[in-house]
CHARMM-style PDB file with segment names, atoms N, HN, CA, C and O in Angstrom:
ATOM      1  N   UNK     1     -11.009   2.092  11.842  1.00  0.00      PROA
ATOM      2  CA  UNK     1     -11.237   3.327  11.112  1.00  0.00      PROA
ATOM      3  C   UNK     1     -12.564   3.199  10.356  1.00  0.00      PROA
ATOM      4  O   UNK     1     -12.929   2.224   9.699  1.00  0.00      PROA
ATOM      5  N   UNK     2     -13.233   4.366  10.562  1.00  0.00      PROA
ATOM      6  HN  UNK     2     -12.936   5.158  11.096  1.00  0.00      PROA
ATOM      7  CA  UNK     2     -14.905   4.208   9.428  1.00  0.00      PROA
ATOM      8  C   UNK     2     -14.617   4.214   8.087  1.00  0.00      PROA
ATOM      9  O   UNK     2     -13.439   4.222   7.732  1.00  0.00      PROA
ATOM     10  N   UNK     3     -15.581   4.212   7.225  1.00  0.00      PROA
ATOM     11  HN  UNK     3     -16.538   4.205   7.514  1.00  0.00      PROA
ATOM     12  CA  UNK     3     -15.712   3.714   5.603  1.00  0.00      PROA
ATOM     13  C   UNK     3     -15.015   5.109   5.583  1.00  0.00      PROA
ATOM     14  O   UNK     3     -13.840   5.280   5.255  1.00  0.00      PROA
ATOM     15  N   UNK     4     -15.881   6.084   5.974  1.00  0.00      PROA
ATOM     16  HN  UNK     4     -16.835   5.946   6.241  1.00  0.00      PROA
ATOM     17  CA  UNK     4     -15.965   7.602   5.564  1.00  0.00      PROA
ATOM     18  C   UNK     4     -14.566   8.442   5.934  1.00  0.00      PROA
ATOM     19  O   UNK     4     -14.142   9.296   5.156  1.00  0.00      PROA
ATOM     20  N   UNK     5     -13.935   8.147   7.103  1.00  0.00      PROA
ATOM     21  HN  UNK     5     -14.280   7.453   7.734  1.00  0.00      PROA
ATOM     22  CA  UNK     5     -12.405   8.575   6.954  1.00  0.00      PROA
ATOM     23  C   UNK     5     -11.608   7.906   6.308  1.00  0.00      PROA
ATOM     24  O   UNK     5     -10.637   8.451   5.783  1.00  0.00      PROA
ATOM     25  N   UNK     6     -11.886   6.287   6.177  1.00  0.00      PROA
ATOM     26  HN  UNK     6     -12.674   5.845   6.604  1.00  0.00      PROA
ATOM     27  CA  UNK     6     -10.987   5.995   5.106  1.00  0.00      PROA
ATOM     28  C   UNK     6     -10.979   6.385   3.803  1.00  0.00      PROA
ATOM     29  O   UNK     6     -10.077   6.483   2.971  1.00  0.00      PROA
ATOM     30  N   UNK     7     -12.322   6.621   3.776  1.00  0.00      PROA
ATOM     31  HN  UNK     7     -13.054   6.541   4.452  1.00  0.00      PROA
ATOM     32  CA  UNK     7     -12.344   7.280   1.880  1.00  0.00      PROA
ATOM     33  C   UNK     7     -11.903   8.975   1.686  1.00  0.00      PROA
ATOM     34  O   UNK     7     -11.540   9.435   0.603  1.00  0.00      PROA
ATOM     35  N   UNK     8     -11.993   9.636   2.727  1.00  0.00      PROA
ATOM     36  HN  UNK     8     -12.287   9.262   3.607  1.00  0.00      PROA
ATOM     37  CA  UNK     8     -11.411  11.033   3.295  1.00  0.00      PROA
ATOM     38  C   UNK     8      -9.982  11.106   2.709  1.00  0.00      PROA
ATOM     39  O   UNK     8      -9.636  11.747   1.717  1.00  0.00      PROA
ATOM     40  N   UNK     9      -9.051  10.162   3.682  1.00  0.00      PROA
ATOM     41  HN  UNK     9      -9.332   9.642   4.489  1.00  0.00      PROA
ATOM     42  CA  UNK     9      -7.961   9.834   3.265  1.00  0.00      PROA
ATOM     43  C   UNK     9      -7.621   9.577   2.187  1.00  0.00      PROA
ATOM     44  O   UNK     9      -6.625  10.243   1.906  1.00  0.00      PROA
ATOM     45  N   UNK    10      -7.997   8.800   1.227  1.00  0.00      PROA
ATOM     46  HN  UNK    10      -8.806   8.259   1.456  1.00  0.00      PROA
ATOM     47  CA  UNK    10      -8.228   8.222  -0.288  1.00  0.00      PROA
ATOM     48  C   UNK    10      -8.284   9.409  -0.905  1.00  0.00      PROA
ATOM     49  O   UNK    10      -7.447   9.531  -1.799  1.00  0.00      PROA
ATOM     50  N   UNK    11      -8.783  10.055  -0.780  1.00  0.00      PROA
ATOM     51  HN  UNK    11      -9.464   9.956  -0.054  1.00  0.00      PROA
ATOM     52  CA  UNK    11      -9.496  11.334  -1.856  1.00  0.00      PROA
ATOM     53  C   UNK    11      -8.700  12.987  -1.685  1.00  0.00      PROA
ATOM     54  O   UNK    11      -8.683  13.873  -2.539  1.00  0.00      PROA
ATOM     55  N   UNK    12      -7.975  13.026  -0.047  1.00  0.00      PROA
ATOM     56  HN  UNK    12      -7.988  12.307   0.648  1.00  0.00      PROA
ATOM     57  CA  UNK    12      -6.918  13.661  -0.051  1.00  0.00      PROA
ATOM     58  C   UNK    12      -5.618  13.372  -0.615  1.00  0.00      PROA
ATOM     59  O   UNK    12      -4.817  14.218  -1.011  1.00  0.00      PROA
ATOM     60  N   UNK    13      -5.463  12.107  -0.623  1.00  0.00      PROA
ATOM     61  HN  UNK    13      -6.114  11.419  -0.301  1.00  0.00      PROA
ATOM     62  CA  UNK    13      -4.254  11.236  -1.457  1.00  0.00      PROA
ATOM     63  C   UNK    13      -4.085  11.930  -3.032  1.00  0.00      PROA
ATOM     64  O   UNK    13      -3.294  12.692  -3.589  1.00  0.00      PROA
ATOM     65  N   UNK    14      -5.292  11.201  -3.372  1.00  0.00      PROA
ATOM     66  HN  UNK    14      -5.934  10.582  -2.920  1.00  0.00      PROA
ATOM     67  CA  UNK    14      -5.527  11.585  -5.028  1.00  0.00      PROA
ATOM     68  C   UNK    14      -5.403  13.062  -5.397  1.00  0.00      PROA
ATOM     69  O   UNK    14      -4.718  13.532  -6.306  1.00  0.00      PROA
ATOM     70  N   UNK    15      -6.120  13.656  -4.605  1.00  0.00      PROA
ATOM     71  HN  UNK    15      -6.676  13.274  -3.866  1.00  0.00      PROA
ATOM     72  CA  UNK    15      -5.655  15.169  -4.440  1.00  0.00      PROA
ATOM     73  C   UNK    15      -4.360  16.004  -4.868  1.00  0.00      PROA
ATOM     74  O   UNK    15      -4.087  17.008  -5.527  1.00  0.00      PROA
ATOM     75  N   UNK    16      -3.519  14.705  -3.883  1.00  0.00      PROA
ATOM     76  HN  UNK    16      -3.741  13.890  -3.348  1.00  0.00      PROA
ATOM     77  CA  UNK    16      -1.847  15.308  -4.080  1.00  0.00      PROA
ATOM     78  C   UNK    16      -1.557  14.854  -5.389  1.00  0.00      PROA
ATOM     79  O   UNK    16      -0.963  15.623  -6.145  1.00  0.00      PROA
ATOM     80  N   UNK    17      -1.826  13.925  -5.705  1.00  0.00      PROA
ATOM     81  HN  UNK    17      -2.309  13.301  -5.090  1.00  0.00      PROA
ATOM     82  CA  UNK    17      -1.661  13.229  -7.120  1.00  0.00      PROA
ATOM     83  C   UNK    17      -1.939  14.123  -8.144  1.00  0.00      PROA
ATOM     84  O   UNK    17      -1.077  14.321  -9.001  1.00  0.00      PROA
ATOM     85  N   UNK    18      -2.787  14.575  -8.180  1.00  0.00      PROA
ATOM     86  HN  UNK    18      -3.487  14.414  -7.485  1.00  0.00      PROA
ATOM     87  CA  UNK    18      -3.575  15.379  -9.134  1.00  0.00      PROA
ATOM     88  C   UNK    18      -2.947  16.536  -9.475  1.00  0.00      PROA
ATOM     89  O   UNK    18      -2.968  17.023 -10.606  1.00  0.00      PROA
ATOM     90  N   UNK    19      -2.153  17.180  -8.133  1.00  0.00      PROA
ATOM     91  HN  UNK    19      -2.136  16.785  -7.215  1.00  0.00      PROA
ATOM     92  CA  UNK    19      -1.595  18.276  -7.594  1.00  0.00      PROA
ATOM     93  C   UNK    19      -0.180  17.924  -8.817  1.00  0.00      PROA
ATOM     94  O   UNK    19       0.137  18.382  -9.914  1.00  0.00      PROA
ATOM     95  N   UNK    20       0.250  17.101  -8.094  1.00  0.00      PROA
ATOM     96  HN  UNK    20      -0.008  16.728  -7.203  1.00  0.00      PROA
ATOM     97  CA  UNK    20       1.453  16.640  -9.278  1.00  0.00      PROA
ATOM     98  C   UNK    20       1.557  17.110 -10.643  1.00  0.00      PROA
ATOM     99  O   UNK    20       2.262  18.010 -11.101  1.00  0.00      PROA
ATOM    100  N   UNK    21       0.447  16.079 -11.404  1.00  0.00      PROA
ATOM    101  HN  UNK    21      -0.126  15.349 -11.032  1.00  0.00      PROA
ATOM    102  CA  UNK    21       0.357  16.055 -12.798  1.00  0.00      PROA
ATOM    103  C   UNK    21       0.321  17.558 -12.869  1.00  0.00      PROA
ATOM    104  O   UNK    21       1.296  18.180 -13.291  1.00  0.00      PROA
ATOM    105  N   UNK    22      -0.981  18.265 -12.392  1.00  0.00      PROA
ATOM    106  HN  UNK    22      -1.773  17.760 -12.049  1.00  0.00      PROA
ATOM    107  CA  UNK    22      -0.907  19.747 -12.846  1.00  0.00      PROA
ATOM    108  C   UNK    22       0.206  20.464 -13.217  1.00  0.00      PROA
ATOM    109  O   UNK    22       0.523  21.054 -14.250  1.00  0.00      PROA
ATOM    110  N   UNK    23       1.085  20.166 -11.428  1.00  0.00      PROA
ATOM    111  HN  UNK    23       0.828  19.687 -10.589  1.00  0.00      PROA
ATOM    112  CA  UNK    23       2.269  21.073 -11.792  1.00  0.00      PROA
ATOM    113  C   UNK    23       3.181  21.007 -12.244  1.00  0.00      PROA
ATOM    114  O   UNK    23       4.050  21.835 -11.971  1.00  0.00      PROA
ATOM    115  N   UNK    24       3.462  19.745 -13.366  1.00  0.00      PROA
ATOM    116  HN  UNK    24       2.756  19.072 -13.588  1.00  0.00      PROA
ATOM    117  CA  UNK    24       4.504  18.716 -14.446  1.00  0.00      PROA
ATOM    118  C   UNK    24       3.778  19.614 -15.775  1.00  0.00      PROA
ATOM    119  O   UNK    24       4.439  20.215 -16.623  1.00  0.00      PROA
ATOM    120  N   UNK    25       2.458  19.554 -15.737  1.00  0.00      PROA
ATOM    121  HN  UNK    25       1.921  19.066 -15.049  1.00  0.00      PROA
ATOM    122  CA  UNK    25       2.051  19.763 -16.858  1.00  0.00      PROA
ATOM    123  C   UNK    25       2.055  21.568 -16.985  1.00  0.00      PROA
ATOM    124  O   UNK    25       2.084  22.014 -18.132  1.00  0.00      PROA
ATOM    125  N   UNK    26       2.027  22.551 -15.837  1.00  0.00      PROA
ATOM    126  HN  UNK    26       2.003  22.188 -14.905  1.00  0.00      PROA
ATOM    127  CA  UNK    26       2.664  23.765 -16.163  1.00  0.00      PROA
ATOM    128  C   UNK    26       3.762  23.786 -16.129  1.00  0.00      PROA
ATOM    129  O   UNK    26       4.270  24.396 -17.070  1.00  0.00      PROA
ATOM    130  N   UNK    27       4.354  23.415 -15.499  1.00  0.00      PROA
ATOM    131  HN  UNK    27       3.942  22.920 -14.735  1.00  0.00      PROA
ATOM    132  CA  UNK    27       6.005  23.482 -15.960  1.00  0.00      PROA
ATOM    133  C   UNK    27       6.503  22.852 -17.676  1.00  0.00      PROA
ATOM    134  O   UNK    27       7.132  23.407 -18.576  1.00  0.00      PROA
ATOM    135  N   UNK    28       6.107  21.968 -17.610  1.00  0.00      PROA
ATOM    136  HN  UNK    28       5.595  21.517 -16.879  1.00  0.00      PROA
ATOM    137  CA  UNK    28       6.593  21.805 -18.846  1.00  0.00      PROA
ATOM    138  C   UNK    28       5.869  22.282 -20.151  1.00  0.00      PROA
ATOM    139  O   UNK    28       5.901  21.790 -21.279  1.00  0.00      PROA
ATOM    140  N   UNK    29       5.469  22.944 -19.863  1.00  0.00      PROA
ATOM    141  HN  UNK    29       5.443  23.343 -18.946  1.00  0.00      PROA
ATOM    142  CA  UNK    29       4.303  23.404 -21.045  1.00  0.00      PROA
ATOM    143  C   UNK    29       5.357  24.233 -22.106  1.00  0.00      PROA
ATOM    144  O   UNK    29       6.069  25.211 -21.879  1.00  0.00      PROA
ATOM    145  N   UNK    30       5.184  23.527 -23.221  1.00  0.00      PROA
ATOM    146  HN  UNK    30       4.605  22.732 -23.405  1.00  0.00      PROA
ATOM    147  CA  UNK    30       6.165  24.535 -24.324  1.00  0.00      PROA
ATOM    148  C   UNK    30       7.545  23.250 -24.304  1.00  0.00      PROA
ATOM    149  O   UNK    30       8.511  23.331 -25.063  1.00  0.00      PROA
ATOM    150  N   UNK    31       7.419  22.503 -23.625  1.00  0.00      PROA
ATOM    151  HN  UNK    31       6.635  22.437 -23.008  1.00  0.00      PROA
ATOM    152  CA  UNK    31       9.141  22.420 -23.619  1.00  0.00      PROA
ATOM    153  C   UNK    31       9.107  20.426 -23.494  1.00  0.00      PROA
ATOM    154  O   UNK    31       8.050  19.802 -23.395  1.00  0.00      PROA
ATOM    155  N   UNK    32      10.075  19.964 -23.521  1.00  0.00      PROA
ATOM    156  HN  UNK    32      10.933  20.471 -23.602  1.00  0.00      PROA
ATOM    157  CA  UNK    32       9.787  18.722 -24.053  1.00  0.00      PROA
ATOM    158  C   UNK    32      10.316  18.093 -22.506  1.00  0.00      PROA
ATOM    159  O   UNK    32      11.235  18.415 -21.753  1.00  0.00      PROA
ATOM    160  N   UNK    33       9.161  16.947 -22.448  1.00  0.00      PROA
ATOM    161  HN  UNK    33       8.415  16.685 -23.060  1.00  0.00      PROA
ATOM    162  CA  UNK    33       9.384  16.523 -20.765  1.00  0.00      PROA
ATOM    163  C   UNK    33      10.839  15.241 -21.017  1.00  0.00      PROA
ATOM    164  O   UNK    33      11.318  14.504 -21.879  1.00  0.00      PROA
ATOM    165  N   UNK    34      11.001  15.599 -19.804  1.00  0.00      PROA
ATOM    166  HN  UNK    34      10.612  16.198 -19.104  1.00  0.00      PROA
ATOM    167  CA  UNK    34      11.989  14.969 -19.595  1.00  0.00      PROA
ATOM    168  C   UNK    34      11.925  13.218 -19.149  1.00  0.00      PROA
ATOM    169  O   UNK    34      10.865  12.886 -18.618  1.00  0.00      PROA
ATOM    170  N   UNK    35      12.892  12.202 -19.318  1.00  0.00      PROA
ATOM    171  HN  UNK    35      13.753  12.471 -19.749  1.00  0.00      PROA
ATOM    172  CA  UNK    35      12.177  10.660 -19.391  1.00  0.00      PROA
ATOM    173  C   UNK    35      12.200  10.693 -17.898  1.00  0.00      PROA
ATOM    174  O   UNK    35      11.467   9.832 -17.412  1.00  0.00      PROA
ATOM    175  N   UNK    36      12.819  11.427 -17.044  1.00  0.00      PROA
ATOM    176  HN  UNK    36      13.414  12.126 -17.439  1.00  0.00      PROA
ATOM    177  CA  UNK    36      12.751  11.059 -15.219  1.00  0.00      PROA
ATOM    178  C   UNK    36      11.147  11.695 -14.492  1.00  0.00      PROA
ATOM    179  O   UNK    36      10.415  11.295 -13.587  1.00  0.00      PROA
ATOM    180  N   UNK    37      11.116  13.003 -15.554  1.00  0.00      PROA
ATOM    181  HN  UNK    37      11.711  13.327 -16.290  1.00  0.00      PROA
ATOM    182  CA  UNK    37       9.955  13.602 -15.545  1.00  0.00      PROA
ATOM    183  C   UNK    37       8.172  12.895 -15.793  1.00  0.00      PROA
ATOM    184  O   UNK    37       7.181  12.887 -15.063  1.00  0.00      PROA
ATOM    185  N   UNK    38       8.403  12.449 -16.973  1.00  0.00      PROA
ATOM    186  HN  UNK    38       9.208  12.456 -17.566  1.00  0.00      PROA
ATOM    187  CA  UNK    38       7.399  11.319 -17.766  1.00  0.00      PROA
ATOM    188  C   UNK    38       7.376  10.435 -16.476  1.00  0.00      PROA
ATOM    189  O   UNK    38       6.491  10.708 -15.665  1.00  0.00      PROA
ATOM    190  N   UNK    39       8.347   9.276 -16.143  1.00  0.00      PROA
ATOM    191  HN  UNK    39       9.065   9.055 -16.802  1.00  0.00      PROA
ATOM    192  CA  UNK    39       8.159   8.451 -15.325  1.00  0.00      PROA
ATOM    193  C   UNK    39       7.307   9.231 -13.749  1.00  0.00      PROA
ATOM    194  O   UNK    39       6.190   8.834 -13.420  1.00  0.00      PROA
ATOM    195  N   UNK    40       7.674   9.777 -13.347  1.00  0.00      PROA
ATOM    196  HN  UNK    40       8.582  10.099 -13.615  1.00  0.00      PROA
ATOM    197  CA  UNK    40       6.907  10.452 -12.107  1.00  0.00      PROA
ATOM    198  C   UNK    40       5.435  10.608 -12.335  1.00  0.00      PROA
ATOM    199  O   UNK    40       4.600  10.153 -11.554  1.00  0.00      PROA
ATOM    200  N   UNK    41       5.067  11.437 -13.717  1.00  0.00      PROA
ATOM    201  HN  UNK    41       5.746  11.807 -14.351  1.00  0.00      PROA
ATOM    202  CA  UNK    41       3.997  11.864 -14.296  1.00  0.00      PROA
ATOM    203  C   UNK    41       2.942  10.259 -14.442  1.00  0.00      PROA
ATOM    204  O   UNK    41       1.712  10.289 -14.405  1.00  0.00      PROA
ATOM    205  N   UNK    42       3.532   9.334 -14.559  1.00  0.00      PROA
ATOM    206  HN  UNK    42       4.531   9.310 -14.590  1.00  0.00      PROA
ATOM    207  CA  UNK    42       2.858   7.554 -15.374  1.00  0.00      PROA
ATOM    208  C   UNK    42       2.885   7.503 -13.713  1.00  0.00      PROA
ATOM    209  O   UNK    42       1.767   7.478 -13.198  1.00  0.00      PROA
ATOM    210  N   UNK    43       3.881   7.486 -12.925  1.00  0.00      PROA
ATOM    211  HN  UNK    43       4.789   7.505 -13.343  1.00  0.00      PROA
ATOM    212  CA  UNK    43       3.353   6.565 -11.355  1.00  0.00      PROA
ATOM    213  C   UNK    43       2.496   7.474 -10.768  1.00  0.00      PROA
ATOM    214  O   UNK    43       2.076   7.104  -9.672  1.00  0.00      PROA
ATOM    215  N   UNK    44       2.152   8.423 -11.109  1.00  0.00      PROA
ATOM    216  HN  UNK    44       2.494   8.724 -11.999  1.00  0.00      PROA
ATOM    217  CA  UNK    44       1.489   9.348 -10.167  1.00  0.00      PROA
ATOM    218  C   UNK    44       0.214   9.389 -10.411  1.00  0.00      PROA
ATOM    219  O   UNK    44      -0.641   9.519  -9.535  1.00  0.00      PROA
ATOM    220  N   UNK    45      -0.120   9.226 -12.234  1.00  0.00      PROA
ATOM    221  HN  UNK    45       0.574   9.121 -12.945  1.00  0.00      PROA
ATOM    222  CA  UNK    45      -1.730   8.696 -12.703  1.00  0.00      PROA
ATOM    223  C   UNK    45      -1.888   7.435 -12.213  1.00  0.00      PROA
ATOM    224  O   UNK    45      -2.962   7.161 -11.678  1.00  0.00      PROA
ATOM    225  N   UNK    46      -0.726   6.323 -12.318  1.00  0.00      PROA
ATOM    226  HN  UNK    46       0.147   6.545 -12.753  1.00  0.00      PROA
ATOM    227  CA  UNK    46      -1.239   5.508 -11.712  1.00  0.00      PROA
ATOM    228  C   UNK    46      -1.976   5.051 -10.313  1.00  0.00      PROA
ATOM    229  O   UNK    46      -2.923   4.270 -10.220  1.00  0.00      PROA
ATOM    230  N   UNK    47      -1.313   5.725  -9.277  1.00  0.00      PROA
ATOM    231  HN  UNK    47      -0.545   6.360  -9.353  1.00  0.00      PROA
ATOM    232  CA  UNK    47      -1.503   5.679  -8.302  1.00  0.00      PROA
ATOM    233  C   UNK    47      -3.165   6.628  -8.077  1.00  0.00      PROA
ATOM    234  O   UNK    47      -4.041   6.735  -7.219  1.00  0.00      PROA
ATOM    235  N   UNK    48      -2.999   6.910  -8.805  1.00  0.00      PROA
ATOM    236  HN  UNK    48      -2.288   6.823  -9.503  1.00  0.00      PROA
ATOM    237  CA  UNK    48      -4.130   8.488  -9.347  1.00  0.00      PROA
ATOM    238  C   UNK    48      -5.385   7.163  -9.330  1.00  0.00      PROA
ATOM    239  O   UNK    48      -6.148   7.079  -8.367  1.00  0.00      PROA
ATOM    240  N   UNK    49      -5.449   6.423 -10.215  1.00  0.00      PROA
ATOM    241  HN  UNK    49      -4.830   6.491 -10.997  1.00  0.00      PROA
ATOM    242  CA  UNK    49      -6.171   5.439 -10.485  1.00  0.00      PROA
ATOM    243  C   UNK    49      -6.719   4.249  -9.705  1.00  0.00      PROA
ATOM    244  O   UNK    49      -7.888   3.910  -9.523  1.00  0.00      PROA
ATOM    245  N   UNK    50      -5.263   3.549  -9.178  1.00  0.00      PROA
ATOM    246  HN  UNK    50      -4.313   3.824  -9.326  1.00  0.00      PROA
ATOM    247  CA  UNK    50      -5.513   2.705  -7.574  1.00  0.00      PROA
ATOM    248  C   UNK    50      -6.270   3.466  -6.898  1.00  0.00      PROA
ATOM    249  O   UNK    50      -7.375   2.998  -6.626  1.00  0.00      PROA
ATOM    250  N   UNK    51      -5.878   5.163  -6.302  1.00  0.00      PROA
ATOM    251  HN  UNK    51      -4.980   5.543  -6.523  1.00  0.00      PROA
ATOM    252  CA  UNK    51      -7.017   5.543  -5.707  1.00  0.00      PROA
ATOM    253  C   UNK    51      -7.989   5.378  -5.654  1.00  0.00      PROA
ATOM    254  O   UNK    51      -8.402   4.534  -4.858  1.00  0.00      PROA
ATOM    255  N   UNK    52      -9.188   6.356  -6.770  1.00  0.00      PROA
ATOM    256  HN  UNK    52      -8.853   7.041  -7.416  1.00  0.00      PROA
ATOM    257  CA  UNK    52      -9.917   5.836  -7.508  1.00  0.00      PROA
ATOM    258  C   UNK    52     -10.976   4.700  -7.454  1.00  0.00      PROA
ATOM    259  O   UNK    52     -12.205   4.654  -7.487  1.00  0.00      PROA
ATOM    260  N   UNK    53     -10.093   3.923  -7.369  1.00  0.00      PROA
ATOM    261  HN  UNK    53      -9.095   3.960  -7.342  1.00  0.00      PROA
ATOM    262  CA  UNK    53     -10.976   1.971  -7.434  1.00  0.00      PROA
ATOM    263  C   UNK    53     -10.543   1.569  -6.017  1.00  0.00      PROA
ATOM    264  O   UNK    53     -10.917   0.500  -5.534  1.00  0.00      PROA
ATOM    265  N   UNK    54      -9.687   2.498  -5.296  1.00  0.00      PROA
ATOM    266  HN  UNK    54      -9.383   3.366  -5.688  1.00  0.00      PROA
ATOM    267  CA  UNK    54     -10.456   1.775  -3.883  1.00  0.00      PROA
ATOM    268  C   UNK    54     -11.228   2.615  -2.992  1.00  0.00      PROA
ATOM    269  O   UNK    54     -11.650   2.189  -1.918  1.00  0.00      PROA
ATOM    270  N   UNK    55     -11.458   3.989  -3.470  1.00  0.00      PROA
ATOM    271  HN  UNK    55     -11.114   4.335  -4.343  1.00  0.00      PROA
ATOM    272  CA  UNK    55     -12.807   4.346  -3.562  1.00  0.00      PROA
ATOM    273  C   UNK    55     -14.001   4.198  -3.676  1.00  0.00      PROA
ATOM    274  O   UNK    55     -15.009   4.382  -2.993  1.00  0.00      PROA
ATOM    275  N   UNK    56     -13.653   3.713  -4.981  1.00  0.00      PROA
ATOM    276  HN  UNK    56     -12.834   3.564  -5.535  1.00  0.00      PROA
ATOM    277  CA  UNK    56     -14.907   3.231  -5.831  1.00  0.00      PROA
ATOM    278  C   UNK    56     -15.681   1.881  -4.424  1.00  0.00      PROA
ATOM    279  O   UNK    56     -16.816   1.880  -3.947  1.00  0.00      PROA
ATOM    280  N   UNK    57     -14.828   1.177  -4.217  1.00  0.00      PROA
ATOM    281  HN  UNK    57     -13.906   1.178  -4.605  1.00  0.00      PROA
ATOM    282  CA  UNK    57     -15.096  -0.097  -3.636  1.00  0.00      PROA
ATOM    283  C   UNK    57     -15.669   0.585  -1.912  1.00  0.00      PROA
ATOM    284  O   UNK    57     -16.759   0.326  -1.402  1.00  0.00      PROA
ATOM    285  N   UNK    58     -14.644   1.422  -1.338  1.00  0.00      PROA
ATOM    286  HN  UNK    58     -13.759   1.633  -1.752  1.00  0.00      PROA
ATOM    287  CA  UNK    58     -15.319   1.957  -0.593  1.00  0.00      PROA
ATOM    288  C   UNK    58     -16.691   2.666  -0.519  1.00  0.00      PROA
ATOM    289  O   UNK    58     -17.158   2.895   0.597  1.00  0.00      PROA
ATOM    290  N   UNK    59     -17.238   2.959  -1.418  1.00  0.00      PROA
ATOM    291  HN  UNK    59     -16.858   2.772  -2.324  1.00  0.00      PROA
ATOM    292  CA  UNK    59     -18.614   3.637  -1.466  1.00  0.00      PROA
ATOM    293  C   UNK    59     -19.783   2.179  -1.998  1.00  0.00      PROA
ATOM    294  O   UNK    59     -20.995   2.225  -1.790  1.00  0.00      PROA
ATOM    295  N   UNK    60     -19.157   1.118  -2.610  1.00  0.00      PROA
ATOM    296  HN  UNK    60     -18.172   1.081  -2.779  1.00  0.00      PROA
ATOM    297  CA  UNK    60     -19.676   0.272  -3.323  1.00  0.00      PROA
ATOM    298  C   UNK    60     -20.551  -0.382  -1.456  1.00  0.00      PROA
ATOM    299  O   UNK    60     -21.711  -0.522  -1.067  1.00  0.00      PROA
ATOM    300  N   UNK    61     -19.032  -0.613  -0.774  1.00  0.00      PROA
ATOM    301  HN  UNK    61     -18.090  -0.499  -1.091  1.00  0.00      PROA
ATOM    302  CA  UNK    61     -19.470  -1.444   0.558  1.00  0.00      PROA
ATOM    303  C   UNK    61     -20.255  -0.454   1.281  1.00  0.00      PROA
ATOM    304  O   UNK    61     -21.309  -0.942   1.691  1.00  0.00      PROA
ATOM    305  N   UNK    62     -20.064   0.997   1.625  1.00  0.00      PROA
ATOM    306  HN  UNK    62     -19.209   1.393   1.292  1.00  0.00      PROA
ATOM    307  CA  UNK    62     -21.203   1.511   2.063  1.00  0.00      PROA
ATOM    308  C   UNK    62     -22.606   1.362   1.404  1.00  0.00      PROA
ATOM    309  O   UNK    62     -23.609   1.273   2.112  1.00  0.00      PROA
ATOM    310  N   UNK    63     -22.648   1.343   0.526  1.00  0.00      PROA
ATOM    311  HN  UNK    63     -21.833   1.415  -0.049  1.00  0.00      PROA
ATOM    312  CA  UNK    63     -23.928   1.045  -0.539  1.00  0.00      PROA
ATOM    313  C   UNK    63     -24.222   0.150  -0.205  1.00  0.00      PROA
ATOM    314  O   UNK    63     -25.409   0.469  -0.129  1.00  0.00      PROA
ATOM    315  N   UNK    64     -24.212  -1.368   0.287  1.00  0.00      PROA
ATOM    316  HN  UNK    64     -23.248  -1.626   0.225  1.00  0.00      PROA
ATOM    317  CA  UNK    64     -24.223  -2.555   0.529  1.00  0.00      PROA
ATOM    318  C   UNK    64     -25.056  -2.198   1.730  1.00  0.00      PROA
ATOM    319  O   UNK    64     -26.227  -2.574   1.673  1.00  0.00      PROA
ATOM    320  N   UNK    65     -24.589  -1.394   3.055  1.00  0.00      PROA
ATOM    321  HN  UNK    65     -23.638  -1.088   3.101  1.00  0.00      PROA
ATOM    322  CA  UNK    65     -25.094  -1.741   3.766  1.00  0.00      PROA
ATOM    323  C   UNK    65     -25.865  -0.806   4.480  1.00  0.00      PROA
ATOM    324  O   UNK    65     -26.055  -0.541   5.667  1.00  0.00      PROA
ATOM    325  N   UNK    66     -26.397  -0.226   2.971  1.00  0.00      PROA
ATOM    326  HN  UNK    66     -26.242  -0.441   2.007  1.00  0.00      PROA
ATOM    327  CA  UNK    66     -27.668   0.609   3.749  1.00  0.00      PROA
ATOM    328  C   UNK    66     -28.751   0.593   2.953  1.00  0.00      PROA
ATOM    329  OT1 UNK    66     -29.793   1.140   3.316  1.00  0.00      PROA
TER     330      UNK     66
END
């Protein structure tokens, strides 16, 4: 697989991630989140983040070799 679809993939990932938080954070708006709720919301930035830094690393190694 190239740098550039793998980072494609990566960045559609995070996407959904992102997608998440948003729609935790309109839904619960006004109203007090729930602890099953919270937990989804923490793995989903996290993963939000792993993205992110293997991104980051993916553009780092294209950078390398040009």
């Amino acid at each position: 697989m190239k740098k550039i679809d793998e980072l494609q993939i990566i960045l559609e990932d995070l996407r959904n991630h992102l997608t998440i938080i948003k729609g935790f954070i309109q839904i619960s708006s006004g109203t007090k989140v729930k602890i099953d709720h919270e937990q989804i919301l923490m793995d989903s930035v996290s993963k939000s983040d792993t993205l992110i830094g293997n991104a980051i690393k993916i553009l780092e190694s294209v950078q390398k070799t040009n």
